[in-house]
Structures are given as structure tokens and as C-alpha cells.
């Protein structure tokens, strides 16, 4: 027994040194506090990080260990989540209320996680109670290690375009509206990197200045609350090079539809007359039109932008066709789950099909959004921690939804924590069925999935014949058009408790989210880390002894 313990401690050290010690650390200290911003004229209470809105970026290289010490100087609990970062074996740091106890006001907590081979553009945001509508959002860039080439030449420089719809009301006021049965309604504006130009001419500082002839890389993410946005730049078509960690076939686009939570990396070349050019982000598929503008200019030129503005596309068919043109570059060597094109997801047998149908209903005077009839509510004790402590049954029930629900609009609402189990390493098909008339956007933590199909009407097994089983893009956020379905395929090979949620803030806040629990069958440290010693506990766990490490 003793000898075995010594050996396993030895193995643990080996493991720790091979995974952690060799890889460089990147440290950040963040002070989250309230501040006043007025991008549309009127002041609004915003959440700043180190006095910045948007927040400071995280800049790292694949395999880096990221350490972020967060000081919560708000008057309410806070958690940050790392949108799109897979956190292998480590849902402990995922920053959702189902995995972590919130950082209480006046205290600090240090996140530690590693980014793996997910070269691309991501963002982080505060996951609790509509705080994302107030700020606390910033970009997260993962560069390639120099050994792994990316399939395009180094740009002259690179810039973020964090775009999103924006409400003048504070997140607390918006919360009150939703708590009282209301809806977010129409946004007051669209912001690009926290601001918007009010007039056509140089009233705002340019986002950046281009040197004639040079190529620039733009990292575009829709960090908003509700609206799909179309992004376009006067005179400068965009070459798509990466989407959420996948290098794509390098098609050229006049404009891009970016659904909430999605990110694209594009290149533009400064090959036009030297003058100012407008960048426009405008709402799509909404009964209103709201736009935000920004300026980029050319070095040495003082000429204002042209008054001819590129128009947004109109139908969502256009958008679906654009989605179909996004293809994985099968010969690029970087940013793929398994290099050299050996990952043939189209040839793996599907072991389970989970259909998730969204709906909404009134329940006791309150609007509720549901997945398969369940409107998720967070428990005071994070689900992952309750599961680890062996008291999950005191906090939630597994599998209260079925894999094959009615897929029409549902009036019945069950309000409870919604946790589905998946078998470790199963290759699963998830069908998102949207019977409503609004566009949905879903994000799954812990994974990337192959987005293989998207069509109008109801999904049925024959629809698999239309799947792209060759070069679909692997990504973390999927849109579902009105009265349509979207299908994704993935292997559940990352043990943990992972949040699957609507990226629409109102839907998410009012229950359109759930968790998927994937456990290591052998309780092996190869599959999942033990509870970190620094993890905070709360709820019913407060007075319980910390369990012996579960994984060996
Ligand atoms: C954080 O910001 C708050 C409000 O601006 C300030 O009072 C506090 O001193 C700052 N704390 C740190 C650690 O910088
Ligand atoms: C971000 O990281 C890259 C690659 O490590 C480096 O070249 C660049 O200078 C960094 N940028 C900033 C702003 O720190
Ligand atoms: C809080 O910050 C202090 C000072 O940087 C640090 O030493 C401590 O480890 C942090 N506490 C937590 C729980 O992260
Ligand atoms: C895919 O990547 C390869 C390797 O970097 C590159 O040479 C090729 O042009 C890319 N193909 C397309 C269609 O974008
Ligand atoms: C997949 O299923 C088919 C038909 O059931 C079977 O013939 C094949 O061997 C399976 N492939 C794998 C890799 O398990």
C-alpha cells in the first residue's frame, strides 16, 4: 500500500512536471469595478477591468499556463468564463455557476488554466446575472508556437473588432425587467470595441491606421446580448482565415454574419485610395435596424470616408448559404484536433443522438425559456462540486430531459437544474431544433464540435444524407435559424461538467441552458484533474470535509 502511494506520488510529480513546469506562465491581475461610460451620449454604469472597457486582452501562445488573479470590487458576486477555451480535464476553472462558487464582493480568486492547440480568437466574459451586458468582456488571443506554421503570412499588425448590441440601462435594471416578466427589447446601439462613431466624418479616433500595401489581421467576435450582426468594411473585402480555432479555406467575403458568441479571424489589405474607411456592424433578422460604425484610416491621409455605404444582406437564406461556404482547410497544419488530416470525423459511428428543442412559456407571471421542457435554474451549490463531494442527489437530478422530445412549441415548464450525463468518449450527434421565429445561438464549453448541417423544418434521421462529413468547420458556437435545425457531431472526450447555453442573454438568464456531466470511468488523472486545493466551496458544502482526491 505504502509503496503504491509513493509510486503514485512519484507519477503525479512526473505528470505535473511534464504538463506544467515546461510550459511558460502568463500572469494577469484584474481589478473588476464599476465605472461610467457614455458611448451613446448618456452615461451608463459599466463593469471595467483595470479601468478598461472592453477589458484588457489575454495574449498567449498554445500550451501556455494562464494565471488570472481577479479582485471583485463590484457589489455583487462575479465569475469569468473563457469562451471557447477547451480547458482540458479542467472544468474546475470554467467560471460558470454550475462549476465554481462565485467570487464574493471584496475578495479575490486566482484562476489557473492551460490553453492547448486552439490557435485563434476567443473572448472572456462575466457569466452571472446579465453582467455581460455591462462589460467585463475582453479578447483572448491564442498564438501558434513558432514550430507550427499558420497557413498565411504574418500580417503587418492585428486588431480586435469586439462587436455587440448595447443597452443604455444598467445590467441591474435589465435584470429587473426580466425578473418582472419583461423582455430586453430593442438595443440602443451597436458598439465596436466599446464605441461607435456618431457622424460620417472623423468625429472619433480611428480604430487603427493602415500603411498602403500592407495586410492586417482582424479578430472579430460578437460579444453582444442578442443580435446577430453583419460586419462589413468599405472598400475592403475580408479573407477568412480562422473560425473559433479552425483554419478555414480562405474565401473572400464582402461582409460576414456574426452570430452572438461567434468569432472570425480575417485579413484585409490596404490596397485602396488613401482615405478613411468605415467599418459597419448592423443588426440582422430583427424587426429593427441598429448599426455601429468605426473608422480605419490610411497613413498620411486626411480625406474623410465616402458617403456610399455598403448595404447589409437581407434574408437569413443568405446567411445560411454563407455558413455553407465555411470549410475547414484540410491541408493546413495548425489549429486542428489532430494534425495531418488524419481526423476523419465523418467515418465515426454515432453512438447517441440528443435532440434539444428550445421553447418558451409564461410560468407564474414570469417568462421562461426552456430546453426540452426544462428551464434551468442555478443551484446555490455548484453542480460539479456537489457531484465531486458525492452529494449531487441533494442538489439536482441527472437526466430529467429526454433525448427525443416533442419538437413543437411547449407550454409545460419544469423549473430545475438541467443536467444530462454523457458517456466518456462517446461520439454524439446533437440536433438543435428551433421551432421559434427567432435566431438561436448556442455555445458548449469544454469542446469544439463539427457543425455538419443546418436546414429549415424538422430534423429527421434521413437528413443525415445532407451532412458535410468531409470538411465542416469545427467550432464552439452554433446558430439555429427560425423554424430550422442545426446538427453538430463531437466526441465527449473531455471529462468535466460543461455548460451548454444560449448566447442570447435573455434566454440564458431565463433558463435556456443546461449542463452535460462527463465522468472518467476509471477515475483516472489522465482524464480529469482532482478538485484544486484552491477551489472555493459554498452552499451545502461549506461545513463538509474536503473529500480525498477521487482521481488517481
Ligand atoms: C480596484 O478599483 C477600485 C475602484 O476603482 C479601487 O478602489 C481599488 O483600490 C482598486 N484595487 C486594486 C487592487 O487595484
Ligand atoms: C502577444 O503575443 C505575441 C506572441 O507571443 C507577441 O508577439 C506579441 O507581442 C504580444 N502582444 C502583446 C500586446 O503583448
Ligand atoms: C488574492 O491576492 C493575493 C495578492 O495578490 C494573493 O496572494 C492571493 O493568493 C489571492 N487569493 C486568492 C484566493 O486567489
Ligand atoms: C490551406 O492551407 C495550406 C497550407 O498552409 C495553404 O497552402 C492553402 O492555400 C490553404 N488552402 C485554402 C484553399 O485556403
Ligand atoms: C460502424 O457501423 C457499421 C454498421 O453498423 C459497422 O459495419 C462498422 O464496423 C462500424 N464502424 C466502426 C468503426 O465501428
PDB file of C-alpha atoms in Angstrom, residues 355-361 363 368-376 400-402 405-416 418 511-514:
ATOM      1  CA  UNK A 355     -32.229  16.367 -29.806  1.00  0.00           C
ATOM      2  CA  UNK A 356     -32.508  19.688 -27.977  1.00  0.00           C
ATOM      3  CA  UNK A 357     -35.617  21.718 -28.735  1.00  0.00           C
ATOM      4  CA  UNK A 358     -35.962  25.232 -27.357  1.00  0.00           C
ATOM      5  CA  UNK A 359     -39.229  26.841 -26.401  1.00  0.00           C
ATOM      6  CA  UNK A 360     -40.661  29.498 -24.093  1.00  0.00           C
ATOM      7  CA  UNK A 361     -43.702  29.900 -21.926  1.00  0.00           C
ATOM      8  CA  UNK A 363     -44.871  30.416 -15.707  1.00  0.00           C
ATOM      9  CA  UNK A 368     -39.245  31.096 -19.035  1.00  0.00           C
ATOM     10  CA  UNK A 369     -37.087  29.747 -21.833  1.00  0.00           C
ATOM     11  CA  UNK A 370     -36.668  26.002 -21.971  1.00  0.00           C
ATOM     12  CA  UNK A 371     -34.675  23.162 -23.492  1.00  0.00           C
ATOM     13  CA  UNK A 372     -36.784  20.015 -23.861  1.00  0.00           C
ATOM     14  CA  UNK A 373     -39.339  21.487 -21.458  1.00  0.00           C
ATOM     15  CA  UNK A 374     -36.861  22.314 -18.673  1.00  0.00           C
ATOM     16  CA  UNK A 375     -35.982  25.864 -17.681  1.00  0.00           C
ATOM     17  CA  UNK A 376     -32.608  25.646 -15.933  1.00  0.00           C
ATOM     18  CA  UNK A 400     -34.628  14.929 -16.320  1.00  0.00           C
ATOM     19  CA  UNK A 401     -34.937  15.592 -20.042  1.00  0.00           C
ATOM     20  CA  UNK A 402     -35.328  13.013 -22.796  1.00  0.00           C
ATOM     21  CA  UNK A 405     -38.519  15.459 -27.035  1.00  0.00           C
ATOM     22  CA  UNK A 406     -41.585  16.823 -28.758  1.00  0.00           C
ATOM     23  CA  UNK A 407     -40.167  19.427 -31.017  1.00  0.00           C
ATOM     24  CA  UNK A 408     -43.016  21.888 -31.306  1.00  0.00           C
ATOM     25  CA  UNK A 409     -43.550  24.842 -29.005  1.00  0.00           C
ATOM     26  CA  UNK A 410     -44.149  23.568 -25.478  1.00  0.00           C
ATOM     27  CA  UNK A 411     -46.343  25.169 -22.873  1.00  0.00           C
ATOM     28  CA  UNK A 412     -45.285  22.940 -19.982  1.00  0.00           C
ATOM     29  CA  UNK A 413     -42.325  24.231 -17.961  1.00  0.00           C
ATOM     30  CA  UNK A 414     -40.271  22.330 -15.412  1.00  0.00           C
ATOM     31  CA  UNK A 415     -38.008  24.719 -13.474  1.00  0.00           C
ATOM     32  CA  UNK A 416     -34.951  22.823 -12.154  1.00  0.00           C
ATOM     33  CA  UNK A 418     -30.871  20.629 -16.005  1.00  0.00           C
ATOM     34  CA  UNK A 511     -33.409  29.182 -18.310  1.00  0.00           C
ATOM     35  CA  UNK A 512     -32.278  28.221 -21.819  1.00  0.00           C
ATOM     36  CA  UNK A 513     -29.127  26.449 -20.724  1.00  0.00           C
ATOM     37  CA  UNK A 514     -28.051  23.150 -19.209  1.00  0.00           C
TER      38      UNK A 514
END
